[in-house]
Every structure is written in C-alpha cells, then in structure tokens.
Tab-separated table of C-alpha atoms in Angstrom:
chain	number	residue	atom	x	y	z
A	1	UNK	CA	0.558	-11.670	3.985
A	2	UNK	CA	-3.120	-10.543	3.543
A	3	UNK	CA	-3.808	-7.580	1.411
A	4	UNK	CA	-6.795	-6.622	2.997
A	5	UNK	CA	-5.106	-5.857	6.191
A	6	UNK	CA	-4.593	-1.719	6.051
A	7	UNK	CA	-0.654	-1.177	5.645
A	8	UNK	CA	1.378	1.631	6.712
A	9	UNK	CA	4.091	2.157	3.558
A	10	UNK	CA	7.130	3.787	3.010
A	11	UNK	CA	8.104	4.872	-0.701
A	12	UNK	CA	11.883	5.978	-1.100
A	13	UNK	CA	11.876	7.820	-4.388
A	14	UNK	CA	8.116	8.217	-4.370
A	15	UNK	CA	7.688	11.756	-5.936
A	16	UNK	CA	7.714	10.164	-9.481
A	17	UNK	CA	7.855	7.043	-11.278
A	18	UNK	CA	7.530	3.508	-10.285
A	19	UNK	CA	8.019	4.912	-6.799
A	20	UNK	CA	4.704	7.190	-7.066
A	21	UNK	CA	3.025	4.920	-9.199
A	22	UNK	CA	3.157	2.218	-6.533
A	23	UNK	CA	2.483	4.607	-3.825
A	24	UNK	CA	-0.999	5.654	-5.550
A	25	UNK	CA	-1.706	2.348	-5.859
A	26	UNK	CA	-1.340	1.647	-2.177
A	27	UNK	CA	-3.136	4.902	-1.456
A	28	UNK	CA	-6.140	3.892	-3.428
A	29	UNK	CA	-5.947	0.437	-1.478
A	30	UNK	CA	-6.874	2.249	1.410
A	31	UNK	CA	-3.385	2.267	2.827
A	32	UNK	CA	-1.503	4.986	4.819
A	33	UNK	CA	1.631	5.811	2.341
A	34	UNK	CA	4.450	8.145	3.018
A	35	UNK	CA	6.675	8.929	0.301
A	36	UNK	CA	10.189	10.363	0.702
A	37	UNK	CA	12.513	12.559	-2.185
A	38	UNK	CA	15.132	15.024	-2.543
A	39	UNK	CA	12.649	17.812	-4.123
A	40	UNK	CA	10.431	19.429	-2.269
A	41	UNK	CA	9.085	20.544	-5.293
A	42	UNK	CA	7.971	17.598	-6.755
A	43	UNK	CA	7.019	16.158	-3.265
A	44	UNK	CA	4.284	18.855	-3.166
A	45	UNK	CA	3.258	17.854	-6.684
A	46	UNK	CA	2.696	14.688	-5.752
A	47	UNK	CA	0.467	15.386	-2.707
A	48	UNK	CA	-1.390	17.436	-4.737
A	49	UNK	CA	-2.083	15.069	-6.817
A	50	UNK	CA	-2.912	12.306	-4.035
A	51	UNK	CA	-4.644	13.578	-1.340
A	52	UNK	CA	-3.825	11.986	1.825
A	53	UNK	CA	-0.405	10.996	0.852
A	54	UNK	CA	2.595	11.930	3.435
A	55	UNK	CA	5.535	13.033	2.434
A	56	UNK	CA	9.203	13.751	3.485
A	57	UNK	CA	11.779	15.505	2.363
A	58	UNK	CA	15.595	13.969	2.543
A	59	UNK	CA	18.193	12.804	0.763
A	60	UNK	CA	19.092	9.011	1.234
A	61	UNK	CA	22.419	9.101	-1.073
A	62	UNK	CA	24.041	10.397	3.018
A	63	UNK	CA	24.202	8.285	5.968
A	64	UNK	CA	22.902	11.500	8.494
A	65	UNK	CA	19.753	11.441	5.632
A	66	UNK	CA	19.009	8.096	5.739
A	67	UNK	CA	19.279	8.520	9.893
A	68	UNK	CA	17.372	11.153	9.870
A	69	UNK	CA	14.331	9.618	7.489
A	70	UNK	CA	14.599	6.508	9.792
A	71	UNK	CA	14.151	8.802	13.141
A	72	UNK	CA	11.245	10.369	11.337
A	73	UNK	CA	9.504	6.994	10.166
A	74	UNK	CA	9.839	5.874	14.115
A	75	UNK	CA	8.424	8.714	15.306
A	76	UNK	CA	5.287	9.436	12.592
A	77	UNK	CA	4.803	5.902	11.298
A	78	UNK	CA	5.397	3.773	14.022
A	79	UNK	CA	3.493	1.039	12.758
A	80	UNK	CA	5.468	0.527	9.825
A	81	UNK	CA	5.057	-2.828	7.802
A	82	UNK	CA	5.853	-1.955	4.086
A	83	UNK	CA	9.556	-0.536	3.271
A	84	UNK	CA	9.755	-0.262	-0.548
A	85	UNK	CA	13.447	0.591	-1.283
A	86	UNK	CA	12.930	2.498	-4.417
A	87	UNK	CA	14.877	5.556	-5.286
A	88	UNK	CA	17.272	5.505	-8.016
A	89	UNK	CA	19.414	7.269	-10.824
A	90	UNK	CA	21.154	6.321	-13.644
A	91	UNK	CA	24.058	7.684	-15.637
A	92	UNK	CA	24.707	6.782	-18.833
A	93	UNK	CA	28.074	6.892	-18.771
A	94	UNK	CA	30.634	4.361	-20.933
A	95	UNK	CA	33.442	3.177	-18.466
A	96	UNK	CA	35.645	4.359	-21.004
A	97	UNK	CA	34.292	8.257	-21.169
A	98	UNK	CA	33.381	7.956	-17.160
A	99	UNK	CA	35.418	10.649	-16.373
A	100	UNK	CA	34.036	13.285	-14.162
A	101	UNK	CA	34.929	13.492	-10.633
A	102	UNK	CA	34.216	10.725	-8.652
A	103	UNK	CA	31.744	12.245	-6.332
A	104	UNK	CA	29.017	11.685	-9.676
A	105	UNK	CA	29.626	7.920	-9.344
A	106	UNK	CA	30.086	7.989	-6.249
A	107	UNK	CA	26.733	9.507	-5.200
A	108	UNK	CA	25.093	6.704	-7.701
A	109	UNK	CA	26.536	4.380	-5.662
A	110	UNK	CA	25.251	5.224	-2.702
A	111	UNK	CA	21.798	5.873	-3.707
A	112	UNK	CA	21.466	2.817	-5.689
A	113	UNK	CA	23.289	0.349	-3.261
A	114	UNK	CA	24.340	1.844	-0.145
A	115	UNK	CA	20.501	3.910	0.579
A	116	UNK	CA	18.710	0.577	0.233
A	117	UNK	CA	21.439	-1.839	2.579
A	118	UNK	CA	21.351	1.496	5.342
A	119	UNK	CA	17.463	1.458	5.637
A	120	UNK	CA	17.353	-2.090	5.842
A	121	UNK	CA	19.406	-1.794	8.866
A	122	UNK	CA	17.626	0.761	10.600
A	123	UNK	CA	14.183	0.200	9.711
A	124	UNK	CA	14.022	-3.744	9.829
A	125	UNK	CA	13.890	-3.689	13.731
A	126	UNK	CA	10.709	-1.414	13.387
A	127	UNK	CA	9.363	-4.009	10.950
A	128	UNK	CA	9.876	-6.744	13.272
A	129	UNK	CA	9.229	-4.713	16.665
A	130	UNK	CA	5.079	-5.018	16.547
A	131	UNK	CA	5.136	-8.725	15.600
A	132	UNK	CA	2.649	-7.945	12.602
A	133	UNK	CA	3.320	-9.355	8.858
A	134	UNK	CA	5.448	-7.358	6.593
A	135	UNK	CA	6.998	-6.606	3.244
A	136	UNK	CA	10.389	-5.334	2.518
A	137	UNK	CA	10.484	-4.565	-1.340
A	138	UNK	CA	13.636	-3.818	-2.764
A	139	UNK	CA	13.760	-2.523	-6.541
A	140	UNK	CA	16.619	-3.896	-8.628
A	141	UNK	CA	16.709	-4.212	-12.477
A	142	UNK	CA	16.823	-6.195	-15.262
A	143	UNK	CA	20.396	-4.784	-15.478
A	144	UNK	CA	21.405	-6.628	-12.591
A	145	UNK	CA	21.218	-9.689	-14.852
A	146	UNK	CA	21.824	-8.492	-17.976
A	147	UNK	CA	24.581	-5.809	-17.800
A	148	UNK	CA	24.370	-2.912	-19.733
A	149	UNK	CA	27.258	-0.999	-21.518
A	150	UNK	CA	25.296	2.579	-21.175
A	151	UNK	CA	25.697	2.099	-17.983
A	152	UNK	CA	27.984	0.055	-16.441
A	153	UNK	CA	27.975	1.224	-12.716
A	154	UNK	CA	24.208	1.191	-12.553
A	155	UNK	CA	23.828	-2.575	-13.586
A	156	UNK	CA	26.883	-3.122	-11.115
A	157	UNK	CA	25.070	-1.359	-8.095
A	158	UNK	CA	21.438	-3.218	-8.870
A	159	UNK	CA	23.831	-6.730	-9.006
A	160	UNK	CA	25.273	-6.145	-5.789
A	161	UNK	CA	21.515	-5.060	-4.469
A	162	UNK	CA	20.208	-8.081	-6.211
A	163	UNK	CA	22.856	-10.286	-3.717
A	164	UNK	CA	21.977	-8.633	-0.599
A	165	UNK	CA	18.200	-8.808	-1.198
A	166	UNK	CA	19.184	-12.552	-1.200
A	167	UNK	CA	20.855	-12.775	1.657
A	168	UNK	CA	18.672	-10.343	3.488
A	169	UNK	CA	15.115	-12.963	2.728
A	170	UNK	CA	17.501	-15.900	4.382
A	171	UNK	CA	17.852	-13.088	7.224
A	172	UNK	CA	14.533	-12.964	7.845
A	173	UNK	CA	13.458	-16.419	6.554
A	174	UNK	CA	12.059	-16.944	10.477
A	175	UNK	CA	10.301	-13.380	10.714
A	176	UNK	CA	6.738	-12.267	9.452
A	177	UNK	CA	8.712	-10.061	7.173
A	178	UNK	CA	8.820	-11.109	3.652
A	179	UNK	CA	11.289	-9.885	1.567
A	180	UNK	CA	10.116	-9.376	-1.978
A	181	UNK	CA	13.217	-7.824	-5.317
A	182	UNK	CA	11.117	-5.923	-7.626
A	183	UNK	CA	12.880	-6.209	-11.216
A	184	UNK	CA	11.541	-3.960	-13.582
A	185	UNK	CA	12.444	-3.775	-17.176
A	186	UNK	CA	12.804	-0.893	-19.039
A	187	UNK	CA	10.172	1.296	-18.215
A	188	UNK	CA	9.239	4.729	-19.118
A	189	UNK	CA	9.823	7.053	-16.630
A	190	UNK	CA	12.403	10.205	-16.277
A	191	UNK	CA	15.202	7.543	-14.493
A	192	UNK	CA	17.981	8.653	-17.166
A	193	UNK	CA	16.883	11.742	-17.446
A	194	UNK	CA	14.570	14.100	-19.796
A	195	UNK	CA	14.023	12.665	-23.520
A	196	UNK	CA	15.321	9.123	-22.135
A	197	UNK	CA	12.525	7.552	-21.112
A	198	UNK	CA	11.530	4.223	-22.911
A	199	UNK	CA	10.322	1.104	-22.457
A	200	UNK	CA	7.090	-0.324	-21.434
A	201	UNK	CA	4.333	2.106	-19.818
A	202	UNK	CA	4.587	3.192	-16.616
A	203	UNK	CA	0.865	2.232	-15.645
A	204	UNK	CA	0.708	-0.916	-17.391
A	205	UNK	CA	3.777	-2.080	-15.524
A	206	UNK	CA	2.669	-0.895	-12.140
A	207	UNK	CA	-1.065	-2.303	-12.448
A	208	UNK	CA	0.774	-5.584	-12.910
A	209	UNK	CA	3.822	-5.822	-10.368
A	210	UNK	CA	1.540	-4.346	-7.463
A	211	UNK	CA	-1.003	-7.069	-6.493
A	212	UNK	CA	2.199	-9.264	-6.774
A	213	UNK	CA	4.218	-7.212	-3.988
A	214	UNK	CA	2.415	-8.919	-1.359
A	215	UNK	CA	4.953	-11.162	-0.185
A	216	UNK	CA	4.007	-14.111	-1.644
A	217	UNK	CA	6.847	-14.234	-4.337
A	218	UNK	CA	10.348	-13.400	-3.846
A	219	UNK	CA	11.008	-11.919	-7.226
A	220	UNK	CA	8.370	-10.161	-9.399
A	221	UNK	CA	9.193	-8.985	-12.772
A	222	UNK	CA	7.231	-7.519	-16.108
A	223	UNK	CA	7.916	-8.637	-19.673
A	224	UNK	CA	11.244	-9.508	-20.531
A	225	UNK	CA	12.040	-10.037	-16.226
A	226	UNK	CA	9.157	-11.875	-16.294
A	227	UNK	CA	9.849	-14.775	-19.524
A	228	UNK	CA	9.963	-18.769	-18.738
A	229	UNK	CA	13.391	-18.718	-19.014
A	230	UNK	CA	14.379	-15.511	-16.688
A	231	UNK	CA	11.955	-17.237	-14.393
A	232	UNK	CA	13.790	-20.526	-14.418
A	233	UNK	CA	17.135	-19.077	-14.393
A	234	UNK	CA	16.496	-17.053	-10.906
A	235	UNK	CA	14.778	-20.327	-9.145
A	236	UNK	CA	17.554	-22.469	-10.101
A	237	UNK	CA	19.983	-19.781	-8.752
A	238	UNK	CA	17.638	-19.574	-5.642
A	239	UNK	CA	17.870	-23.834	-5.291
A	240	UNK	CA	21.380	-22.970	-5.745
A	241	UNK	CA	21.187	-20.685	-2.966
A	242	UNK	CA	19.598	-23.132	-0.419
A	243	UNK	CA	21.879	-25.996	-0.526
A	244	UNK	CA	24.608	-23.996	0.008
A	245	UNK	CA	23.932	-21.778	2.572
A	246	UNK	CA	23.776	-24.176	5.414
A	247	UNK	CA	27.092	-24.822	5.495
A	248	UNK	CA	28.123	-22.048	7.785
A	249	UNK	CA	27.226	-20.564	10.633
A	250	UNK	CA	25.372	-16.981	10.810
A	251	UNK	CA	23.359	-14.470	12.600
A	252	UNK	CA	19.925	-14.932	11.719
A	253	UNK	CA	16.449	-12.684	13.032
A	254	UNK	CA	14.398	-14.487	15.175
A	255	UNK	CA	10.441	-13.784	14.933
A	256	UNK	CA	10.678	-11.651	18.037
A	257	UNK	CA	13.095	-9.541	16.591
A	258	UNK	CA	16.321	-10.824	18.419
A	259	UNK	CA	19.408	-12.093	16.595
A	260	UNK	CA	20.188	-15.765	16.951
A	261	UNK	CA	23.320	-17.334	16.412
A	262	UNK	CA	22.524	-19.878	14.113
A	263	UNK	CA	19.500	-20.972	11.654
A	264	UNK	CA	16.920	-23.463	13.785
A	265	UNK	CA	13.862	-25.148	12.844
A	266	UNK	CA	12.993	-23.881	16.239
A	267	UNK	CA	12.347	-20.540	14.763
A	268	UNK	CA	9.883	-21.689	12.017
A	269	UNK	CA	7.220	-19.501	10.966
C-alpha cells in the first residue's frame, strides 16, 4: 500500500494515547483522520489541539454504539481505507480479588474484544466497497503473549484479539485490504489509569510503529514485541498457521467484496 496516497482514517480510542498519537501522525501526513471516544471532553481537547481532526462521540463497549459509529463513518467518511481498532482499558484486577459485579469485566470485555470483532464486521464491506488499497490495524499487546497476573482478563481479551486478527488477514488474504496487529509494549500512557503509566515513551513508540502501519507487515511491535526471538516466535506460529489452514473449507472475501465459498488462486491479488 503506498503511503503517499491521501488516506481517510478512523481512530477508535483516539482522544488520548497511542490512539491520538497515531492519529496526529496521520494528520500531519496530510491525511483526513476522524477519531472516535466516550468523552466529549477530551474529544474537544484533542481537536483543539489538532486542527482539522474529526471527531465522534460514542461508546463502542455497546452493539447500538458501535452501529451507530459505523452508520456515521458511511455517511461522513465514505471513502474509508484505514480502520485502526484502538480503544482500550485495563483493570488491574488479580483473578483472585476480581470481585465486583460482573458488568466491570464485562464491559472490558467488550471493549477490548468484542468493539474491535463488531467493527470489523460492519466496516470491512466499506473497506472493500471502492476497490482502493487498505489497512485494517488492530491493537493487541504484548500481554497477549506474555500473560500478565495484574491483569488477567486484559491479556485474555488481547489473546483472543490476537487469534481473530489472524484469521481475519486469511479473510482478506484476496482483498486490497491488509490487515496489520499492532503490539505495543508497555507504554506510557493513562491505559490503567492515573499514576500507572509506565513503560517506554509515548512519542518514541509512535514515531516508530507508524511508518510501519502501512500494510506491509502483519505484526509490528516496539522493544521487547519487537526482539529476534518474539519476531521468530510469531513467524513460526504464522508458518504454522499456513499449512494448516487449508485443510477445510471456509468463506473467504473476494477482491470485489463478495464472499466466496472456498480459498482460490483465482482470487489472487
């Protein structure tokens, strides 16, 4: 996919963090960006800050939010070609002291797992409907790999994420929609909350990952996501991948959008 090409972007969870520091970087690329969070508050901070950028205001952890962002994206950015699947929490919470009502975990669920799969669904037909290259990012974890006791349903959420963003590339293996897992490290934003942050810098990461989200890798990391071994470890699972997912039969996109009933050479890019 060309970077030079201007890009119409969507940023879930882009009023702060890796989601806003991506989105500026798109912005100053010359692209058109729209950014999407749960505070209206902060969404005007950020526009402030970034002239130009849209914004709009939802939340993505409900299925009528995620409908109703998707109905907006048709309508406003119909030329979509970027979906960055970005927003996230994280409560650190032991499985042994996770005892509040389930609606908490619940709601990380769904905006860590559920969100992401949802928009996929209804925005990948958009993607796909004006025949023009593409990037669907989603933004997993080192976490995913590496599980971590402060919290457990986190990790478990960006695993499962992790597994669909593989499944969802073979997909679209046929389309000129790349699909790209973003797995930061431990970075330093406000993702556990205030006085948590840690890890490495929130600019320093970004300025690295982004001229890498161009779809010409299917996993970008930083630092520790990024070492010889972690790098060797996901290829081999991806080789892994390959030779055995031929063996059945399933849907797959064609490049014109439709579904077809089986994976063909005929459908090469």
């Amino acid at each position: 996919m060309t970077t030079r090409r201007k890009r119409a972007v969507l940023v879930t969870g882009g009023s702060s963090g890796i989601g806003l520091g991506l989105a500026e970087r798109h912005l100053a690329a010359g692209h058109r960006v729209m950014i999407t969070g749960r505070g209206p508050g902060r969404l005007a901070a950020a526009a402030e800050r970034l002239p130009g950028i849209e914004t709009f205001t939802n939340d993505i952890a409900t299925p009528e939010g995620r409908r109703r962002l998707a109905e907006h994206v048709r309508r406003a950015m119909p030329e979509l070609d970027t979906l960055i699947n970005n927003a996230g929490i994280q409560r650190r919470v032991g499985i042994a002291s996770d005892r509040p009502p389930w609606g908490e975990a619940q709601n990380e669920i769904d905006v860590l797992f559920a969100a992401p799969v949802h928009l996929s669904q209804l925005l990948v037909p958009q993607l796909l409907a004006h025949g023009r290259p593409g990037v669907l990012v989603n933004v997993t974890s080192g976490g995913a790999f590496f599980p971590q006791p402060f919290a457990p349903l986190y990790s478990a959420a960006k695993a499962a994420l992790h597994s669909y963003t593989v499944n969802l590339r073979h997909a679209l293996e046929a389309t000129p929609v790349d699909v790209v897992e973003l797995i930061p490290p431990a970075v330093a934003t406000e993702l556990a909350g205030p006085g948590r942050a840690h890890g490495a810098g929130l600019d320093a990461f970004c300025d690295a990952v982004f001229p890498l989200l161009d779809g010409s890798r299917a996993e970008v990391g930083f630092g520790p996501t990024a070492t010889p071994d972690f790098t060797e470890q996901r290829a081999a699972e991806r080789r892994a991948f390959e030779a055995m997912s031929g063996r059945f039969t399933v849907p797959v996109y064609r490049p014109d959008g439709r579904v077809a009933d089986r994976r063909s050479s005929a459908f090469g890019r």
